[in-house]
Short mmCIF file of C-alpha atoms and ligand atoms in Angstrom, two decimals:
data_model
loop_
_atom_site.label_atom_id
_atom_site.label_comp_id
_atom_site.label_asym_id
_atom_site.label_seq_id
_atom_site.Cartn_x
_atom_site.Cartn_y
_atom_site.Cartn_z
CA MET A 1 -22.42 8.21 19.11
CA ILE A 2 -21.39 9.32 15.61
CA PRO A 3 -20.17 6.28 13.63
CA PHE A 4 -16.44 6.33 12.73
CA VAL A 5 -17.21 4.50 9.46
CA ASP A 6 -20.91 4.36 8.60
CA LEU A 7 -21.47 1.02 6.87
CA LYS A 8 -25.11 0.90 8.00
CA SER A 9 -26.18 4.01 6.06
CA GLN A 10 -24.44 2.66 3.00
CA TYR A 11 -26.20 -0.68 3.36
CA ALA A 12 -29.58 1.04 3.70
CA MET A 13 -28.91 2.77 0.35
CA ILE A 14 -27.95 -0.33 -1.62
CA GLN A 15 -29.80 -2.97 0.38
CA SER A 16 -32.23 -4.27 -2.21
CA ASP A 17 -29.59 -4.49 -4.98
CA VAL A 18 -27.10 -6.26 -2.70
CA GLU A 19 -29.69 -8.69 -1.37
CA THR A 20 -30.86 -9.54 -4.89
CA ALA A 21 -27.27 -10.04 -6.06
CA VAL A 22 -26.31 -12.24 -3.11
CA LEU A 23 -29.50 -14.27 -3.38
CA SER A 24 -28.76 -14.88 -7.01
CA VAL A 25 -25.34 -16.34 -6.08
CA LEU A 26 -26.93 -18.52 -3.40
CA ARG A 27 -29.50 -19.83 -5.88
CA GLY A 28 -27.00 -20.14 -8.75
CA GLY A 29 -24.71 -22.44 -6.77
CA GLN A 30 -21.34 -21.26 -8.21
CA TYR A 31 -19.84 -20.25 -4.90
CA ILE A 32 -16.23 -20.51 -6.06
CA GLN A 33 -15.08 -18.55 -9.15
CA GLY A 34 -18.65 -17.88 -10.25
CA PRO A 35 -19.47 -15.50 -13.13
CA GLU A 36 -19.63 -12.51 -10.75
CA VAL A 37 -15.89 -12.89 -10.06
CA LEU A 38 -14.99 -12.55 -13.75
CA GLU A 39 -17.39 -9.66 -14.20
CA LEU A 40 -15.90 -7.87 -11.20
CA GLU A 41 -12.36 -8.36 -12.48
CA GLY A 42 -13.37 -6.81 -15.81
CA ARG A 43 -14.90 -3.82 -14.05
CA LEU A 44 -11.93 -3.37 -11.73
CA SER A 45 -9.49 -3.43 -14.62
CA ALA A 46 -11.60 -0.87 -16.51
CA PHE A 47 -11.86 1.31 -13.42
CA THR A 48 -8.14 1.37 -12.65
CA GLY A 49 -7.01 1.34 -16.28
CA THR A 50 -4.82 -1.74 -15.86
CA ARG A 51 -4.79 -4.68 -18.31
CA HIS A 52 -5.37 -7.18 -15.53
CA ALA A 53 -7.23 -7.20 -12.23
CA VAL A 54 -6.89 -10.51 -10.40
CA SER A 55 -9.21 -10.80 -7.42
CA CYS A 56 -8.10 -12.66 -4.31
CA ALA A 57 -9.04 -13.45 -0.72
CA SER A 58 -7.61 -10.37 1.07
CA GLY A 59 -5.24 -7.44 0.72
CA THR A 60 -2.62 -9.42 2.61
CA ASP A 61 -2.96 -12.34 0.17
CA ALA A 62 -2.67 -9.84 -2.69
CA LEU A 63 0.74 -8.74 -1.36
CA VAL A 64 1.85 -12.31 -0.67
CA ILE A 65 0.78 -13.49 -4.14
CA ALA A 66 2.57 -10.53 -5.76
CA LEU A 67 5.80 -11.32 -3.90
CA MET A 68 5.50 -15.05 -4.66
CA ALA A 69 4.99 -14.31 -8.36
CA LEU A 70 8.19 -12.25 -8.35
CA GLY A 71 9.99 -15.16 -6.71
CA VAL A 72 10.82 -13.08 -3.64
CA GLY A 73 11.75 -15.33 -0.73
CA ALA A 74 14.53 -16.35 1.64
CA GLY A 75 17.66 -14.24 1.23
CA ASP A 76 15.77 -11.34 -0.34
CA ALA A 77 15.19 -7.83 1.02
CA VAL A 78 12.09 -5.72 0.42
CA PHE A 79 11.95 -2.01 1.34
CA VAL A 80 8.76 -0.94 3.16
CA PRO A 81 7.70 2.16 5.11
CA THR A 82 7.63 1.63 8.86
CA PHE A 83 4.55 3.84 9.32
CA THR A 84 1.86 1.56 7.86
CA PHE A 85 -0.51 -1.28 8.67
CA MET A 86 1.11 -4.56 9.77
CA ALA A 87 0.21 -6.42 6.55
CA THR A 88 2.65 -4.45 4.37
CA ALA A 89 5.73 -5.84 6.14
CA GLU A 90 4.06 -9.06 7.29
CA ALA A 91 3.64 -10.18 3.66
CA VAL A 92 7.40 -9.80 3.17
CA ALA A 93 8.14 -11.91 6.24
CA LEU A 94 5.49 -14.50 5.22
CA VAL A 95 7.38 -15.29 2.00
CA GLY A 96 10.61 -15.63 4.00
CA ALA A 97 12.19 -12.35 2.92
CA VAL A 98 13.41 -9.54 5.20
CA PRO A 99 11.51 -6.25 5.42
CA ILE A 100 13.91 -3.30 5.40
CA PHE A 101 12.15 -0.35 6.98
CA VAL A 102 12.25 3.17 5.57
CA ASP A 103 11.14 6.48 7.10
CA ILE A 104 8.27 8.60 5.78
CA ASP A 105 7.73 12.11 4.52
CA PRO A 106 5.86 13.66 7.47
CA ASP A 107 3.78 15.89 5.14
CA THR A 108 2.20 13.01 3.24
CA PHE A 109 2.73 10.07 5.69
CA ASN A 110 4.13 8.13 2.72
CA ILE A 111 7.55 6.55 2.14
CA ASP A 112 10.15 9.28 1.59
CA PRO A 113 11.97 8.71 -1.74
CA VAL A 114 15.12 10.38 -0.38
CA ALA A 115 15.11 8.15 2.72
CA LEU A 116 14.45 5.18 0.42
CA SER A 117 17.50 5.99 -1.66
CA HIS A 118 19.65 6.33 1.48
CA THR A 119 18.39 3.02 2.84
CA ILE A 120 19.02 1.20 -0.45
CA ARG A 121 22.57 2.60 -0.49
CA ALA A 122 23.12 1.68 3.17
CA LEU A 123 22.06 -1.92 2.51
CA ARG A 124 24.24 -2.21 -0.60
CA ASP A 125 27.19 -0.86 1.45
CA CYS A 126 26.21 -2.98 4.51
CA ASP A 127 26.64 0.19 6.52
CA GLY A 128 23.89 1.47 8.81
CA ALA A 129 25.59 4.82 9.42
CA SER A 130 23.59 6.84 6.85
CA ALA A 131 20.25 5.03 7.32
CA ALA A 132 19.05 2.56 9.96
CA LEU A 133 19.32 -1.09 8.92
CA PRO A 134 18.37 -4.33 10.70
CA ARG A 135 21.04 -5.05 13.33
CA LEU A 136 22.32 -8.11 11.52
CA SER A 137 25.99 -8.89 11.09
CA LYS A 138 27.77 -7.44 8.07
CA ALA A 139 27.98 -10.96 6.66
CA GLU A 140 24.22 -11.46 7.06
CA LEU A 141 23.48 -8.09 5.46
CA ARG A 142 25.79 -8.92 2.57
CA GLU A 143 23.77 -12.09 1.93
CA LEU A 144 20.57 -10.12 1.36
CA THR A 145 19.51 -9.37 -2.21
CA PRO A 146 17.41 -6.20 -2.60
CA ARG A 147 14.43 -7.15 -4.77
CA ALA A 148 11.46 -4.85 -4.35
CA VAL A 149 9.91 -1.77 -2.77
CA ILE A 150 6.37 -1.79 -1.39
CA ALA A 151 5.16 1.81 -1.30
CA VAL A 152 1.93 2.39 0.63
CA ASP A 153 -0.74 4.96 -0.28
CA LEU A 154 -1.35 5.68 3.38
CA PHE A 155 -4.78 6.96 4.44
CA GLY A 156 -5.72 7.04 0.74
CA LEU A 157 -3.09 9.40 -0.65
CA PRO A 158 -0.86 7.94 -3.40
CA ALA A 159 2.87 7.83 -2.63
CA ASP A 160 5.35 9.71 -4.83
CA TYR A 161 5.55 7.12 -7.62
CA SER A 162 7.25 9.33 -10.19
CA ARG A 163 10.33 9.39 -7.97
CA ILE A 164 9.93 5.92 -6.46
CA ASN A 165 9.54 4.20 -9.84
CA ASP A 166 12.58 6.01 -11.30
CA LEU A 167 14.73 5.19 -8.29
CA ALA A 168 13.62 1.54 -8.27
CA GLU A 169 14.29 1.19 -11.97
CA ALA A 170 17.80 2.56 -11.56
CA GLU A 171 18.37 0.11 -8.69
CA GLY A 172 16.83 -2.90 -10.45
CA LEU A 173 13.98 -3.20 -7.93
CA VAL A 174 10.31 -3.92 -8.62
CA VAL A 175 7.78 -1.47 -7.15
CA ILE A 176 4.59 -2.83 -5.61
CA GLU A 177 1.89 -0.28 -4.81
CA ASP A 178 0.06 -1.13 -1.57
CA ALA A 179 -3.22 0.49 -2.58
CA ALA A 180 -5.23 -1.15 0.23
CA GLN A 181 -6.34 2.29 1.43
CA SER A 182 -6.37 4.19 -1.87
CA PHE A 183 -8.84 2.54 -4.23
CA GLY A 184 -10.26 5.40 -6.31
CA ALA A 185 -7.40 7.83 -5.63
CA SER A 186 -5.40 9.20 -8.55
CA VAL A 187 -2.34 11.16 -9.66
CA ASN A 188 -2.80 13.35 -12.74
CA GLY A 189 -5.81 11.26 -13.74
CA LYS A 190 -4.05 7.91 -13.33
CA ARG A 191 -5.78 5.75 -10.75
CA ALA A 192 -4.32 4.01 -7.72
CA GLY A 193 -3.73 0.44 -8.86
CA ALA A 194 -2.02 1.70 -12.01
CA LEU A 195 0.76 3.74 -10.40
CA ALA A 196 3.38 0.98 -10.19
CA PRO A 197 4.08 -2.20 -12.21
CA ILE A 198 2.13 -4.21 -9.59
CA ALA A 199 -0.54 -2.93 -7.20
CA CYS A 200 -2.48 -4.63 -4.44
CA THR A 201 -5.73 -3.57 -2.82
CA SER A 202 -8.02 -4.76 -0.05
CA PHE A 203 -11.81 -4.98 0.10
CA PHE A 204 -11.98 -5.25 3.90
CA PRO A 205 -15.34 -3.67 4.85
CA ALA A 206 -13.91 -0.38 6.17
CA LYS A 207 -11.66 0.32 3.14
CA PRO A 208 -12.80 2.83 0.50
CA LEU A 209 -14.28 -0.04 -1.57
CA GLY A 210 -15.24 -2.76 0.89
CA CYS A 211 -17.16 -6.02 0.70
CA TYR A 212 -18.96 -7.84 3.54
CA GLY A 213 -16.05 -10.04 4.52
CA ASP A 214 -12.48 -10.26 3.28
CA GLY A 215 -11.31 -9.67 -0.25
CA GLY A 216 -8.57 -8.13 -2.34
CA ALA A 217 -7.16 -7.68 -5.81
CA ILE A 218 -3.86 -7.43 -7.67
CA PHE A 219 -3.40 -5.16 -10.67
CA THR A 220 -0.81 -5.25 -13.45
CA ASP A 221 -0.33 -4.60 -17.17
CA ASP A 222 2.07 -7.56 -17.40
CA ASP A 223 0.47 -10.67 -18.98
CA ASP A 224 3.02 -13.13 -17.55
CA LEU A 225 2.70 -11.79 -14.01
CA ALA A 226 -1.10 -11.85 -14.23
CA GLU A 227 -0.99 -15.50 -15.26
CA LYS A 228 1.25 -16.25 -12.28
CA PHE A 229 -1.12 -14.41 -9.91
CA ARG A 230 -4.02 -16.52 -11.22
CA SER A 231 -2.02 -19.71 -10.83
CA ILE A 232 -0.75 -18.95 -7.32
CA ARG A 233 -4.28 -18.02 -6.27
CA VAL A 234 -5.30 -21.65 -6.85
CA HIS A 235 -2.48 -23.85 -5.51
CA GLY A 236 -0.09 -23.07 -8.32
CA GLN A 237 -2.47 -24.55 -10.85
CA GLY A 238 -1.24 -25.07 -14.42
CA HIS A 239 -3.44 -25.21 -17.51
CA ASP A 240 -5.22 -28.24 -16.13
CA ARG A 241 -6.90 -28.21 -12.72
CA TYR A 242 -4.87 -31.13 -11.36
CA GLU A 243 -1.57 -29.95 -12.76
CA ASN A 244 0.42 -27.93 -10.21
CA VAL A 245 3.32 -26.00 -11.66
CA ARG A 246 4.35 -24.01 -8.58
CA ILE A 247 3.54 -23.61 -4.87
CA GLY A 248 0.43 -21.51 -4.32
CA LEU A 249 -2.41 -21.08 -1.86
CA THR A 250 -6.19 -20.95 -1.49
CA GLY A 251 -6.43 -17.29 -2.31
CA ARG A 252 -9.67 -16.79 -4.23
CA LEU A 253 -12.30 -14.11 -3.71
CA ASP A 254 -15.72 -15.60 -2.80
CA THR A 255 -18.40 -15.25 -5.46
CA ILE A 256 -20.74 -13.75 -2.84
CA GLN A 257 -18.21 -11.01 -2.10
CA ALA A 258 -17.75 -10.35 -5.82
CA ALA A 259 -21.51 -9.90 -6.13
CA VAL A 260 -21.47 -7.43 -3.23
CA LEU A 261 -18.56 -5.50 -4.75
CA LEU A 262 -20.31 -5.22 -8.14
CA GLN A 263 -23.18 -3.43 -6.41
CA LYS A 264 -20.86 -1.24 -4.33
CA LEU A 265 -18.84 -0.25 -7.41
CA LYS A 266 -22.01 1.27 -8.90
CA VAL A 267 -22.18 3.87 -6.12
CA PHE A 268 -18.41 4.20 -5.63
CA GLU A 269 -17.75 7.35 -7.70
CA GLY A 270 -20.44 9.24 -5.83
CA GLU A 271 -19.06 8.04 -2.49
CA PHE A 272 -15.53 9.03 -3.49
CA GLU A 273 -16.71 12.60 -4.24
CA LYS A 274 -18.55 12.78 -0.92
CA ARG A 275 -15.45 11.75 1.04
CA ASP A 276 -13.46 14.38 -0.79
CA TRP A 277 -16.09 16.97 0.00
CA ALA A 278 -16.09 15.99 3.69
CA ALA A 279 -12.27 16.22 3.85
CA ASP A 280 -12.42 19.71 2.33
CA LEU A 281 -15.07 20.79 4.79
CA TYR A 282 -13.06 19.41 7.73
CA SER A 283 -9.96 21.42 6.79
CA THR A 284 -11.95 24.62 6.14
CA LEU A 285 -13.79 24.39 9.45
CA LEU A 286 -10.66 23.37 11.43
CA SER A 287 -8.87 26.40 10.10
CA GLU A 288 -11.83 28.72 10.82
CA ALA A 289 -12.20 27.37 14.36
CA GLY A 290 -8.47 27.80 15.03
CA VAL A 291 -7.93 24.20 16.14
CA ASP A 292 -4.19 23.68 16.68
CA VAL A 293 -3.66 20.72 14.34
CA GLU A 294 -2.05 20.00 10.98
CA TRP A 295 -3.99 18.23 8.25
CA THR A 296 -2.78 16.42 5.16
CA ARG A 297 -2.14 18.69 2.19
CA VAL A 298 -2.85 16.80 -0.97
CA PRO A 299 -0.14 17.49 -3.60
CA ILE A 300 -1.33 19.27 -6.76
CA GLY A 301 -2.52 16.71 -9.31
CA SER A 302 -3.24 14.07 -6.64
CA ARG A 303 -6.59 13.00 -5.25
CA SER A 304 -6.87 11.04 -2.01
CA ALA A 305 -9.42 8.31 -1.40
CA TRP A 306 -9.57 9.51 2.23
CA ALA A 307 -9.57 6.06 3.79
CA GLN A 308 -8.82 8.07 6.94
CA TYR A 309 -8.98 11.75 7.74
CA THR A 310 -5.86 12.09 9.86
CA LEU A 311 -4.67 15.07 11.87
CA LYS A 312 -1.43 15.80 13.67
CA ALA A 313 -1.65 17.43 17.09
CA ARG A 314 1.22 19.57 18.43
CA ASP A 315 2.47 16.73 20.65
CA ARG A 316 1.31 13.61 22.49
CA GLU A 317 -0.31 15.59 25.33
CA ALA A 318 -2.17 17.89 22.93
CA ARG A 319 -3.47 14.81 21.13
CA GLU A 320 -4.76 13.33 24.37
CA ALA A 321 -6.48 16.62 25.23
CA LEU A 322 -8.18 16.82 21.82
CA ARG A 323 -9.26 13.18 21.93
CA THR A 324 -10.73 13.70 25.40
CA LYS A 325 -12.74 16.66 24.13
CA LEU A 326 -14.00 14.51 21.24
CA GLU A 327 -14.91 11.67 23.55
CA ASP A 328 -16.82 14.06 25.83
CA ALA A 329 -18.82 15.15 22.77
CA GLN A 330 -19.53 11.50 21.81
CA VAL A 331 -17.24 11.72 18.77
CA PRO A 332 -15.07 8.64 18.12
CA SER A 333 -11.42 9.10 17.10
CA VAL A 334 -8.80 6.43 16.38
CA ILE A 335 -5.01 6.42 16.33
CA TYR A 336 -3.63 4.97 13.08
CA TYR A 337 -0.93 3.93 14.01
CA PRO A 338 0.25 4.16 17.61
CA LYS A 339 3.48 2.20 17.00
CA PRO A 340 5.68 2.01 13.89
CA LEU A 341 6.39 -1.47 12.57
CA HIS A 342 10.14 -1.35 13.30
CA LEU A 343 9.27 -1.20 17.03
CA GLN A 344 6.69 -4.02 16.95
CA SER A 345 7.86 -7.12 18.79
CA ALA A 346 6.85 -9.24 15.76
CA PHE A 347 9.89 -7.71 14.04
CA GLY A 348 12.03 -7.73 17.19
CA ALA A 349 14.53 -10.15 15.64
CA LEU A 350 15.57 -7.37 13.24
CA GLY A 351 16.88 -5.37 16.21
CA TYR A 352 15.62 -1.94 15.20
CA THR A 353 15.46 0.58 18.06
CA GLU A 354 13.72 3.81 18.97
CA GLY A 355 15.24 6.75 17.11
CA ASP A 356 15.83 4.74 13.91
CA PHE A 357 13.02 6.49 12.00
CA PRO A 358 12.32 9.86 13.67
CA HIS A 359 9.52 11.06 11.35
CA SER A 360 7.53 7.84 11.70
CA GLU A 361 8.01 7.76 15.46
CA ASP A 362 6.97 11.40 15.74
CA CYS A 363 3.82 10.79 13.67
CA CYS A 364 2.87 7.83 15.87
CA SER A 365 3.00 10.09 18.91
CA ARG A 366 0.81 12.84 17.40
CA VAL A 367 -1.65 11.51 14.80
CA PHE A 368 -5.32 10.74 15.25
CA SER A 369 -8.14 10.17 12.77
CA LEU A 370 -11.65 11.62 12.72
CA PRO A 371 -14.87 9.98 11.49
CA MET A 372 -14.68 9.69 7.70
CA HIS A 373 -17.20 8.13 5.34
CA PRO A 374 -19.46 9.20 2.46
CA TYR A 375 -22.52 9.62 4.66
CA LEU A 376 -21.19 12.48 6.80
CA THR A 377 -23.45 15.52 6.80
CA PRO A 378 -22.25 19.14 7.09
CA GLU A 379 -23.87 19.21 10.54
CA VAL A 380 -21.86 16.24 11.78
CA VAL A 381 -18.57 17.59 10.37
CA GLN A 382 -19.35 20.88 12.11
CA GLN A 383 -20.13 19.06 15.36
CA VAL A 384 -16.83 17.14 15.24
CA VAL A 385 -14.79 20.29 14.63
CA MET A 386 -16.65 22.32 17.25
CA ALA A 387 -15.88 19.62 19.83
CA MET A 388 -12.16 20.33 19.34
CA ARG A 389 -12.45 24.14 19.45
CA PRO A 390 -9.87 25.80 21.73
C1 PLP F 401 -5.84 -3.18 5.17
C2 PLP F 401 -4.47 -3.12 4.68
C3 PLP F 401 -3.80 -4.23 4.16
C4 PLP F 401 -4.32 -5.64 4.24
O1 PLP F 401 -5.59 -5.87 3.81
P1 PLP F 401 -6.47 -7.08 4.37
O2 PLP F 401 -7.53 -7.20 3.33
O3 PLP F 401 -6.98 -6.69 5.70
O4 PLP F 401 -5.60 -8.29 4.41
C5 PLP F 401 -2.53 -4.06 3.64
N1 PLP F 401 -1.94 -2.86 3.64
C6 PLP F 401 -2.53 -1.76 4.13
C7 PLP F 401 -1.82 -0.46 4.09
C8 PLP F 401 -3.82 -1.85 4.70
O5 PLP F 401 -4.39 -0.77 5.21
#
């Protein structure tokens, strides 16, 4: 079986450096906030071009900490795409705010700025006629204060921040970039992590930059926010360890994971190029073989981190047929995501229904992702495409 994400080949390449680095943490004894954590934060901030990179325990914690630092909580509304991983909207609910779902642009899979503007207007007018809103009473909707937008760089491709940031500024909302899948991606040379006033990423093993456990980071140029992130990360700590100035959590990145990430960062640029090369080869070969699918077209000036290589089949049945062919050829494929968040029972209390976000629902019924990682060979890419040949 071809691996969907090949972490073993990567480990074989960096094994001795990683083992030396981890052993040095074990022998050094600074398991919490050791020197590797500070070194990593410096390298991450240099890499993304942001003044601050604050490491934390996971991508979900990164989002929660960002929202907490903004003071987002009960009575607040945060706009999020419905076609994304659970954590994007879960973080909003975790701080007690209400996620307001928004449809996507089917060409990029990312939040549609036009739909976003309609949804913001609908919420301000407490009128779900022009865009679907939670089925709360008018009085309940009126109580909600719009505070922020979390745009997701889905599958590694940055969202349309030039329009999202402008719109949010005009509406007095803060933009948070969910860059969990897009570390390394860029728009006109500006890296993911630096595309909005606050960005969050994840170092879950299968993400573009992954550790060997859970981890995450928050990026910003704002000194005050960065200080809040650092405080919330450790129980709302003040200047002194036993002074608590706000409510926080245990949200630190382990020193061992920081040591792993320092080694992985060294090979990251090369891996990023190899993913990009594999994505190019996939689309060339798919087109040559006449496979009836659509692939993501990366907008001019953008580069995707290709966290996933995602295709759209003609319809649900065509997807099943293609996935059966792949399975017969021992090629794994995965559906990210089979159900949009507005239809998940976890958000059932919001009362959204089928038909609320047609593009997202349509994508859920047709998308599937192929093996994608930096250790794909031309032969394997060829084999995957040939398995789907008509
Ligand atoms: C993975 C992911 C997260 C959460 O990251 P964890 O480190 O698993 O908590 C958030 N948003 C998106 C879009 C993700 O893909």
